[in-house]
PDB file as gemmi writes it, atoms N, CA and C in Angstrom:
CRYST1    1.000    1.000    1.000  90.00  90.00  90.00 P 1                      
ATOM      1  N   MET A   1      23.810 142.268  71.345  1.00  0.00           N  
ATOM      2  CA  MET A   1      24.821 141.737  72.167  1.00  0.00           C  
ATOM      3  C   MET A   1      24.661 140.165  72.445  1.00  0.00           C  
ATOM      4  N   ASP A   2      23.523 139.812  72.443  1.00  0.00           N  
ATOM      5  CA  ASP A   2      23.205 138.179  72.707  1.00  0.00           C  
ATOM      6  C   ASP A   2      23.705 137.523  71.539  1.00  0.00           C  
ATOM      7  N   ALA A   3      23.377 138.011  70.354  1.00  0.00           N  
ATOM      8  CA  ALA A   3      24.092 137.198  69.004  1.00  0.00           C  
ATOM      9  C   ALA A   3      25.322 137.338  68.922  1.00  0.00           C  
ATOM     10  N   VAL A   4      26.038 138.283  69.202  1.00  0.00           N  
ATOM     11  CA  VAL A   4      27.488 138.508  69.547  1.00  0.00           C  
ATOM     12  C   VAL A   4      28.073 137.416  70.425  1.00  0.00           C  
ATOM     13  N   TYR A   5      27.611 137.437  71.655  1.00  0.00           N  
ATOM     14  CA  TYR A   5      28.011 136.317  72.833  1.00  0.00           C  
ATOM     15  C   TYR A   5      27.765 135.159  72.488  1.00  0.00           C  
ATOM     16  N   ALA A   6      26.835 134.841  71.747  1.00  0.00           N  
ATOM     17  CA  ALA A   6      26.110 133.225  71.356  1.00  0.00           C  
ATOM     18  C   ALA A   6      27.356 132.733  70.163  1.00  0.00           C  
ATOM     19  N   ALA A   7      27.418 133.535  69.169  1.00  0.00           N  
ATOM     20  CA  ALA A   7      28.391 133.128  68.146  1.00  0.00           C  
ATOM     21  C   ALA A   7      29.824 133.481  68.417  1.00  0.00           C  
ATOM     22  N   GLY A   8      30.204 134.489  69.170  1.00  0.00           N  
ATOM     23  CA  GLY A   8      31.585 134.673  69.304  1.00  0.00           C  
ATOM     24  C   GLY A   8      31.963 136.205  68.626  1.00  0.00           C  
ATOM     25  N   SER A   9      31.056 136.290  67.559  1.00  0.00           N  
ATOM     26  CA  SER A   9      31.427 137.242  66.683  1.00  0.00           C  
ATOM     27  C   SER A   9      30.500 137.678  65.661  1.00  0.00           C  
ATOM     28  N   LEU A  10      30.180 138.774  65.228  1.00  0.00           N  
ATOM     29  CA  LEU A  10      29.129 139.117  64.235  1.00  0.00           C  
ATOM     30  C   LEU A  10      29.619 140.137  63.453  1.00  0.00           C  
ATOM     31  N   PRO A  11      29.463 139.787  61.973  1.00  0.00           N  
ATOM     32  CA  PRO A  11      29.833 140.604  61.052  1.00  0.00           C  
ATOM     33  C   PRO A  11      28.444 141.621  60.900  1.00  0.00           C  
ATOM     34  N   ILE A  12      29.074 143.081  60.544  1.00  0.00           N  
ATOM     35  CA  ILE A  12      28.281 143.938  60.125  1.00  0.00           C  
ATOM     36  C   ILE A  12      28.551 144.878  58.820  1.00  0.00           C  
ATOM     37  N   ALA A  13      27.626 144.958  57.910  1.00  0.00           N  
ATOM     38  CA  ALA A  13      28.045 145.504  56.658  1.00  0.00           C  
ATOM     39  C   ALA A  13      28.328 147.090  56.773  1.00  0.00           C  
ATOM     40  N   ALA A  14      29.252 147.446  55.969  1.00  0.00           N  
ATOM     41  CA  ALA A  14      29.629 148.692  55.917  1.00  0.00           C  
ATOM     42  C   ALA A  14      28.666 149.710  55.851  1.00  0.00           C  
ATOM     43  N   ASP A  15      27.401 149.390  55.330  1.00  0.00           N  
ATOM     44  CA  ASP A  15      26.542 150.599  55.335  1.00  0.00           C  
ATOM     45  C   ASP A  15      25.347 150.482  56.391  1.00  0.00           C  
ATOM     46  N   ASP A  16      25.664 149.636  57.250  1.00  0.00           N  
ATOM     47  CA  ASP A  16      24.649 149.578  58.234  1.00  0.00           C  
ATOM     48  C   ASP A  16      24.785 150.467  59.529  1.00  0.00           C  
ATOM     49  N   ARG A  17      24.629 151.574  59.244  1.00  0.00           N  
ATOM     50  CA  ARG A  17      24.806 152.654  60.188  1.00  0.00           C  
ATOM     51  C   ARG A  17      24.051 152.514  61.549  1.00  0.00           C  
ATOM     52  N   ALA A  18      22.829 151.962  61.569  1.00  0.00           N  
ATOM     53  CA  ALA A  18      22.374 151.715  62.716  1.00  0.00           C  
ATOM     54  C   ALA A  18      22.916 150.930  63.972  1.00  0.00           C  
ATOM     55  N   THR A  19      23.413 149.560  63.478  1.00  0.00           N  
ATOM     56  CA  THR A  19      24.256 148.291  63.938  1.00  0.00           C  
ATOM     57  C   THR A  19      25.209 149.103  64.406  1.00  0.00           C  
ATOM     58  N   LYS A  20      25.949 149.767  63.650  1.00  0.00           N  
ATOM     59  CA  LYS A  20      27.295 150.335  63.950  1.00  0.00           C  
ATOM     60  C   LYS A  20      27.295 151.094  65.233  1.00  0.00           C  
ATOM     61  N   VAL A  21      26.191 152.254  65.281  1.00  0.00           N  
ATOM     62  CA  VAL A  21      26.021 153.157  66.430  1.00  0.00           C  
ATOM     63  C   VAL A  21      25.873 152.436  67.633  1.00  0.00           C  
ATOM     64  N   MET A  22      25.140 151.237  67.570  1.00  0.00           N  
ATOM     65  CA  MET A  22      24.806 150.314  68.671  1.00  0.00           C  
ATOM     66  C   MET A  22      25.923 149.841  69.255  1.00  0.00           C  
ATOM     67  N   ALA A  23      26.748 149.106  68.105  1.00  0.00           N  
ATOM     68  CA  ALA A  23      27.839 148.463  68.701  1.00  0.00           C  
ATOM     69  C   ALA A  23      28.983 149.358  69.220  1.00  0.00           C  
ATOM     70  N   THR A  24      29.083 150.945  68.771  1.00  0.00           N  
ATOM     71  CA  THR A  24      29.902 151.643  69.286  1.00  0.00           C  
ATOM     72  C   THR A  24      29.587 152.013  70.619  1.00  0.00           C  
ATOM     73  N   ARG A  25      28.241 152.340  71.116  1.00  0.00           N  
ATOM     74  CA  ARG A  25      27.921 152.220  72.520  1.00  0.00           C  
ATOM     75  C   ARG A  25      28.163 151.175  73.029  1.00  0.00           C  
ATOM     76  N   LEU A  26      28.162 149.789  72.853  1.00  0.00           N  
ATOM     77  CA  LEU A  26      28.427 148.632  73.550  1.00  0.00           C  
ATOM     78  C   LEU A  26      29.918 148.557  73.595  1.00  0.00           C  
ATOM     79  N   THR A  27      30.857 148.996  72.998  1.00  0.00           N  
ATOM     80  CA  THR A  27      32.108 149.008  73.144  1.00  0.00           C  
ATOM     81  C   THR A  27      32.720 150.165  73.818  1.00  0.00           C  
ATOM     82  N   ILE A  28      31.971 151.228  74.109  1.00  0.00           N  
ATOM     83  CA  ILE A  28      32.500 152.111  75.040  1.00  0.00           C  
ATOM     84  C   ILE A  28      32.296 151.526  76.595  1.00  0.00           C  
ATOM     85  N   PHE A  29      31.293 150.763  76.860  1.00  0.00           N  
ATOM     86  CA  PHE A  29      31.084 150.280  78.031  1.00  0.00           C  
ATOM     87  C   PHE A  29      32.014 149.068  78.166  1.00  0.00           C  
ATOM     88  N   GLY A  30      32.611 148.224  77.169  1.00  0.00           N  
ATOM     89  CA  GLY A  30      33.632 147.264  77.228  1.00  0.00           C  
ATOM     90  C   GLY A  30      32.913 146.025  77.015  1.00  0.00           C  
ATOM     91  N   PHE A  31      31.467 145.897  76.719  1.00  0.00           N  
ATOM     92  CA  PHE A  31      30.822 144.847  76.360  1.00  0.00           C  
ATOM     93  C   PHE A  31      31.271 143.819  74.929  1.00  0.00           C  
ATOM     94  N   VAL A  32      31.699 144.865  73.991  1.00  0.00           N  
ATOM     95  CA  VAL A  32      32.154 144.231  72.576  1.00  0.00           C  
ATOM     96  C   VAL A  32      33.375 144.856  72.425  1.00  0.00           C  
ATOM     97  N   THR A  33      33.883 144.163  71.349  1.00  0.00           N  
ATOM     98  CA  THR A  33      35.070 144.776  70.628  1.00  0.00           C  
ATOM     99  C   THR A  33      34.844 144.983  69.351  1.00  0.00           C  
ATOM    100  N   ILE A  34      35.624 145.970  68.611  1.00  0.00           N  
ATOM    101  CA  ILE A  34      35.117 146.087  67.158  1.00  0.00           C  
ATOM    102  C   ILE A  34      36.490 146.008  66.211  1.00  0.00           C  
ATOM    103  N   ASP A  35      36.313 145.174  65.346  1.00  0.00           N  
ATOM    104  CA  ASP A  35      37.336 145.064  64.454  1.00  0.00           C  
ATOM    105  C   ASP A  35      36.847 145.505  63.002  1.00  0.00           C  
ATOM    106  N   GLU A  36      37.779 146.613  62.272  1.00  0.00           N  
ATOM    107  CA  GLU A  36      37.264 147.178  60.878  1.00  0.00           C  
ATOM    108  C   GLU A  36      38.012 146.208  60.077  1.00  0.00           C  
ATOM    109  N   VAL A  37      37.110 145.743  59.074  1.00  0.00           N  
ATOM    110  CA  VAL A  37      37.840 145.038  57.900  1.00  0.00           C  
ATOM    111  C   VAL A  37      38.097 145.596  56.792  1.00  0.00           C  
ATOM    112  N   GLN A  38      39.394 145.578  56.449  1.00  0.00           N  
ATOM    113  CA  GLN A  38      39.799 146.241  55.480  1.00  0.00           C  
ATOM    114  C   GLN A  38      39.488 145.850  54.127  1.00  0.00           C  
ATOM    115  N   ALA A  39      39.899 146.623  53.034  1.00  0.00           N  
ATOM    116  CA  ALA A  39      39.704 145.983  51.523  1.00  0.00           C  
ATOM    117  C   ALA A  39      40.438 144.836  51.520  1.00  0.00           C  
ATOM    118  N   ASP A  40      41.663 144.790  51.715  1.00  0.00           N  
ATOM    119  CA  ASP A  40      42.658 143.613  51.889  1.00  0.00           C  
ATOM    120  C   ASP A  40      42.225 142.252  52.530  1.00  0.00           C  
ATOM    121  N   GLY A  41      41.118 142.440  53.320  1.00  0.00           N  
ATOM    122  CA  GLY A  41      40.691 141.489  54.520  1.00  0.00           C  
ATOM    123  C   GLY A  41      41.522 141.631  55.822  1.00  0.00           C  
ATOM    124  N   THR A  42      42.443 142.401  55.801  1.00  0.00           N  
ATOM    125  CA  THR A  42      42.942 142.566  57.137  1.00  0.00           C  
ATOM    126  C   THR A  42      42.229 143.148  58.295  1.00  0.00           C  
ATOM    127  N   VAL A  43      42.362 142.939  59.517  1.00  0.00           N  
ATOM    128  CA  VAL A  43      41.222 143.626  60.450  1.00  0.00           C  
ATOM    129  C   VAL A  43      42.171 144.397  61.365  1.00  0.00           C  
ATOM    130  N   ARG A  44      41.346 145.552  61.693  1.00  0.00           N  
ATOM    131  CA  ARG A  44      42.366 146.613  62.414  1.00  0.00           C  
ATOM    132  C   ARG A  44      41.164 146.868  63.602  1.00  0.00           C  
ATOM    133  N   ARG A  45      41.841 146.594  64.952  1.00  0.00           N  
ATOM    134  CA  ARG A  45      40.836 146.712  66.169  1.00  0.00           C  
ATOM    135  C   ARG A  45      40.713 148.373  66.339  1.00  0.00           C  
ATOM    136  N   LEU A  46      39.393 148.699  66.347  1.00  0.00           N  
ATOM    137  CA  LEU A  46      39.225 150.203  66.859  1.00  0.00           C  
ATOM    138  C   LEU A  46      39.060 150.356  68.218  1.00  0.00           C  
ATOM    139  N   ARG A  47      39.459 151.325  68.505  1.00  0.00           N  
ATOM    140  CA  ARG A  47      39.154 151.965  70.177  1.00  0.00           C  
ATOM    141  C   ARG A  47      37.865 152.716  69.951  1.00  0.00           C  
ATOM    142  N   PRO A  48      37.089 152.938  70.989  1.00  0.00           N  
ATOM    143  CA  PRO A  48      35.921 153.221  71.073  1.00  0.00           C  
ATOM    144  C   PRO A  48      35.705 154.595  70.500  1.00  0.00           C  
ATOM    145  N   SER A  49      36.897 155.555  70.636  1.00  0.00           N  
ATOM    146  CA  SER A  49      36.828 156.745  70.245  1.00  0.00           C  
ATOM    147  C   SER A  49      36.887 156.633  68.543  1.00  0.00           C  
ATOM    148  N   GLU A  50      37.588 155.589  68.034  1.00  0.00           N  
ATOM    149  CA  GLU A  50      37.896 155.685  66.736  1.00  0.00           C  
ATOM    150  C   GLU A  50      36.416 155.234  65.988  1.00  0.00           C  
ATOM    151  N   ALA A  51      35.887 153.913  66.856  1.00  0.00           N  
ATOM    152  CA  ALA A  51      34.615 153.451  66.335  1.00  0.00           C  
ATOM    153  C   ALA A  51      33.398 154.610  66.076  1.00  0.00           C  
ATOM    154  N   PHE A  52      33.500 155.594  67.170  1.00  0.00           N  
ATOM    155  CA  PHE A  52      32.623 156.699  67.335  1.00  0.00           C  
ATOM    156  C   PHE A  52      32.617 157.646  65.849  1.00  0.00           C  
ATOM    157  N   HIS A  53      33.978 157.690  65.455  1.00  0.00           N  
ATOM    158  CA  HIS A  53      34.204 158.618  64.224  1.00  0.00           C  
ATOM    159  C   HIS A  53      34.144 157.859  62.853  1.00  0.00           C  
ATOM    160  N   ALA A  54      34.271 156.558  63.326  1.00  0.00           N  
ATOM    161  CA  ALA A  54      34.598 155.577  61.904  1.00  0.00           C  
ATOM    162  C   ALA A  54      33.264 156.048  60.614  1.00  0.00           C  
ATOM    163  N   SER A  55      33.869 155.615  59.572  1.00  0.00           N  
ATOM    164  CA  SER A  55      32.773 155.883  58.439  1.00  0.00           C  
ATOM    165  C   SER A  55      32.135 154.558  58.309  1.00  0.00           C  
ATOM    166  N   THR A  56      31.168 154.694  57.142  1.00  0.00           N  
ATOM    167  CA  THR A  56      30.566 153.256  56.598  1.00  0.00           C  
ATOM    168  C   THR A  56      31.493 152.830  55.329  1.00  0.00           C  
ATOM    169  N   ALA A  57      32.667 153.157  55.356  1.00  0.00           N  
ATOM    170  CA  ALA A  57      33.472 152.655  54.187  1.00  0.00           C  
ATOM    171  C   ALA A  57      33.908 151.155  54.238  1.00  0.00           C  
ATOM    172  N   TYR A  58      33.950 150.719  55.418  1.00  0.00           N  
ATOM    173  CA  TYR A  58      34.576 149.441  55.609  1.00  0.00           C  
ATOM    174  C   TYR A  58      33.535 148.496  56.687  1.00  0.00           C  
ATOM    175  N   PRO A  59      33.130 147.253  56.092  1.00  0.00           N  
ATOM    176  CA  PRO A  59      32.247 146.557  57.390  1.00  0.00           C  
ATOM    177  C   PRO A  59      33.216 146.195  58.569  1.00  0.00           C  
ATOM    178  N   TRP A  60      32.640 145.750  59.642  1.00  0.00           N  
ATOM    179  CA  TRP A  60      33.081 145.609  60.899  1.00  0.00           C  
ATOM    180  C   TRP A  60      32.902 144.057  61.507  1.00  0.00           C  
ATOM    181  N   ARG A  61      33.851 143.719  62.304  1.00  0.00           N  
ATOM    182  CA  ARG A  61      33.260 142.454  62.857  1.00  0.00           C  
ATOM    183  C   ARG A  61      33.310 142.614  64.531  1.00  0.00           C  
ATOM    184  N   VAL A  62      32.097 142.492  65.237  1.00  0.00           N  
ATOM    185  CA  VAL A  62      31.881 142.979  66.356  1.00  0.00           C  
ATOM    186  C   VAL A  62      32.068 141.650  67.388  1.00  0.00           C  
ATOM    187  N   SER A  63      32.907 141.492  68.317  1.00  0.00           N  
ATOM    188  CA  SER A  63      33.256 140.412  68.918  1.00  0.00           C  
ATOM    189  C   SER A  63      32.951 140.514  70.320  1.00  0.00           C  
ATOM    190  N   LYS A  64      32.932 139.430  71.109  1.00  0.00           N  
ATOM    191  CA  LYS A  64      32.889 139.241  72.460  1.00  0.00           C  
ATOM    192  C   LYS A  64      34.519 139.743  73.202  1.00  0.00           C  
ATOM    193  N   PRO A  65      34.584 140.520  73.977  1.00  0.00           N  
ATOM    194  CA  PRO A  65      36.046 140.786  74.445  1.00  0.00           C  
ATOM    195  C   PRO A  65      36.750 139.733  74.911  1.00  0.00           C  
ATOM    196  N   SER A  66      37.663 139.522  75.118  1.00  0.00           N  
ATOM    197  CA  SER A  66      38.455 138.422  75.605  1.00  0.00           C  
ATOM    198  C   SER A  66      38.605 138.451  77.079  1.00  0.00           C  
ATOM    199  N   GLY A  67      38.824 139.410  77.513  1.00  0.00           N  
ATOM    200  CA  GLY A  67      39.140 140.013  78.960  1.00  0.00           C  
ATOM    201  C   GLY A  67      38.656 141.317  79.355  1.00  0.00           C  
ATOM    202  N   ARG A  68      38.188 141.576  80.708  1.00  0.00           N  
ATOM    203  CA  ARG A  68      37.353 142.759  81.147  1.00  0.00           C  
ATOM    204  C   ARG A  68      38.439 144.010  80.591  1.00  0.00           C  
ATOM    205  N   TYR A  69      39.743 143.943  81.120  1.00  0.00           N  
ATOM    206  CA  TYR A  69      40.649 144.920  81.125  1.00  0.00           C  
ATOM    207  C   TYR A  69      41.511 145.055  80.109  1.00  0.00           C  
ATOM    208  N   ARG A  70      41.450 144.383  78.775  1.00  0.00           N  
ATOM    209  CA  ARG A  70      42.670 144.048  77.957  1.00  0.00           C  
ATOM    210  C   ARG A  70      43.015 144.915  77.323  1.00  0.00           C  
ATOM    211  N   LEU A  71      44.312 145.409  77.180  1.00  0.00           N  
ATOM    212  CA  LEU A  71      44.868 146.394  76.733  1.00  0.00           C  
ATOM    213  C   LEU A  71      45.791 146.162  75.599  1.00  0.00           C  
ATOM    214  N   ALA A  72      45.664 146.687  74.287  1.00  0.00           N  
ATOM    215  CA  ALA A  72      46.446 146.166  73.181  1.00  0.00           C  
ATOM    216  C   ALA A  72      47.685 146.572  73.530  1.00  0.00           C  
ATOM    217  N   ASP A  73      48.765 145.737  72.925  1.00  0.00           N  
ATOM    218  CA  ASP A  73      50.281 146.284  73.184  1.00  0.00           C  
ATOM    219  C   ASP A  73      50.530 147.361  72.090  1.00  0.00           C  
ATOM    220  N   ASP A  74      49.770 147.513  71.023  1.00  0.00           N  
ATOM    221  CA  ASP A  74      49.982 148.831  70.266  1.00  0.00           C  
ATOM    222  C   ASP A  74      49.508 150.073  70.516  1.00  0.00           C  
ATOM    223  N   TRP A  75      48.719 150.279  71.498  1.00  0.00           N  
ATOM    224  CA  TRP A  75      48.049 151.402  72.143  1.00  0.00           C  
ATOM    225  C   TRP A  75      49.366 152.529  72.689  1.00  0.00           C  
ATOM    226  N   PRO A  76      49.115 153.823  72.286  1.00  0.00           N  
ATOM    227  CA  PRO A  76      50.006 154.642  72.702  1.00  0.00           C  
ATOM    228  C   PRO A  76      50.046 154.739  74.277  1.00  0.00           C  
ATOM    229  N   GLU A  77      51.291 155.208  74.603  1.00  0.00           N  
ATOM    230  CA  GLU A  77      51.342 155.366  76.172  1.00  0.00           C  
ATOM    231  C   GLU A  77      50.014 156.277  76.699  1.00  0.00           C  
ATOM    232  N   SER A  78      49.935 157.496  75.976  1.00  0.00           N  
ATOM    233  CA  SER A  78      48.885 158.114  76.464  1.00  0.00           C  
ATOM    234  C   SER A  78      47.544 157.475  76.855  1.00  0.00           C  
ATOM    235  N   ASP A  79      47.064 156.441  76.106  1.00  0.00           N  
ATOM    236  CA  ASP A  79      45.758 155.837  76.020  1.00  0.00           C  
ATOM    237  C   ASP A  79      46.092 154.784  77.352  1.00  0.00           C  
ATOM    238  N   ARG A  80      47.124 154.389  77.528  1.00  0.00           N  
ATOM    239  CA  ARG A  80      47.614 153.161  78.398  1.00  0.00           C  
ATOM    240  C   ARG A  80      47.169 153.818  79.819  1.00  0.00           C  
ATOM    241  N   GLU A  81      47.706 155.179  79.991  1.00  0.00           N  
ATOM    242  CA  GLU A  81      47.796 155.914  81.261  1.00  0.00           C  
ATOM    243  C   GLU A  81      46.005 156.056  81.642  1.00  0.00           C  
ATOM    244  N   LEU A  82      45.371 156.159  80.796  1.00  0.00           N  
ATOM    245  CA  LEU A  82      43.820 156.055  81.106  1.00  0.00           C  
ATOM    246  C   LEU A  82      43.257 154.916  81.981  1.00  0.00           C  
ATOM    247  N   PHE A  83      43.903 153.903  81.679  1.00  0.00           N  
ATOM    248  CA  PHE A  83      43.559 152.491  82.466  1.00  0.00           C  
ATOM    249  C   PHE A  83      44.583 152.211  83.566  1.00  0.00           C  
ATOM    250  N   ALA A  84      45.421 152.893  83.697  1.00  0.00           N  
ATOM    251  CA  ALA A  84      46.525 152.631  84.987  1.00  0.00           C  
ATOM    252  C   ALA A  84      46.055 152.029  86.229  1.00  0.00           C  
ATOM    253  N   ALA A  85      44.831 152.569  86.744  1.00  0.00           N  
ATOM    254  CA  ALA A  85      44.334 152.303  87.855  1.00  0.00           C  
ATOM    255  C   ALA A  85      43.563 150.712  88.107  1.00  0.00           C  
ATOM    256  N   LEU A  86      43.335 150.589  86.730  1.00  0.00           N  
ATOM    257  CA  LEU A  86      42.346 149.288  86.518  1.00  0.00           C  
ATOM    258  C   LEU A  86      43.527 148.269  86.487  1.00  0.00           C  
ATOM    259  N   GLN A  87      44.472 148.414  86.174  1.00  0.00           N  
ATOM    260  CA  GLN A  87      45.616 147.213  85.912  1.00  0.00           C  
ATOM    261  C   GLN A  87      46.141 147.048  87.355  1.00  0.00           C  
ATOM    262  N   ALA A  88      46.281 147.931  88.141  1.00  0.00           N  
ATOM    263  CA  ALA A  88      47.043 147.806  89.885  1.00  0.00           C  
ATOM    264  C   ALA A  88      46.009 146.622  90.453  1.00  0.00           C  
TER     265      ALA A  88                                                      
END                                                                             
């Protein structure tokens, strides 16, 4: 986590299962965000539940979150309802 906060982001190799497990735990508590780097170079933000079930097929970029309770605009309404109390 110190390396991520110092550098702003940290790449994780696709097959680095131990680091991915730790990053998943940190994202559950909101300390970091995880982007999955696709084969074409595009990135896709992973929700904590997606990161937990993600495979080792793609590398990740772990980043410092931009805000404490930032919600992505493309999240389904069902996920947004989970954080309704935090936005009030």
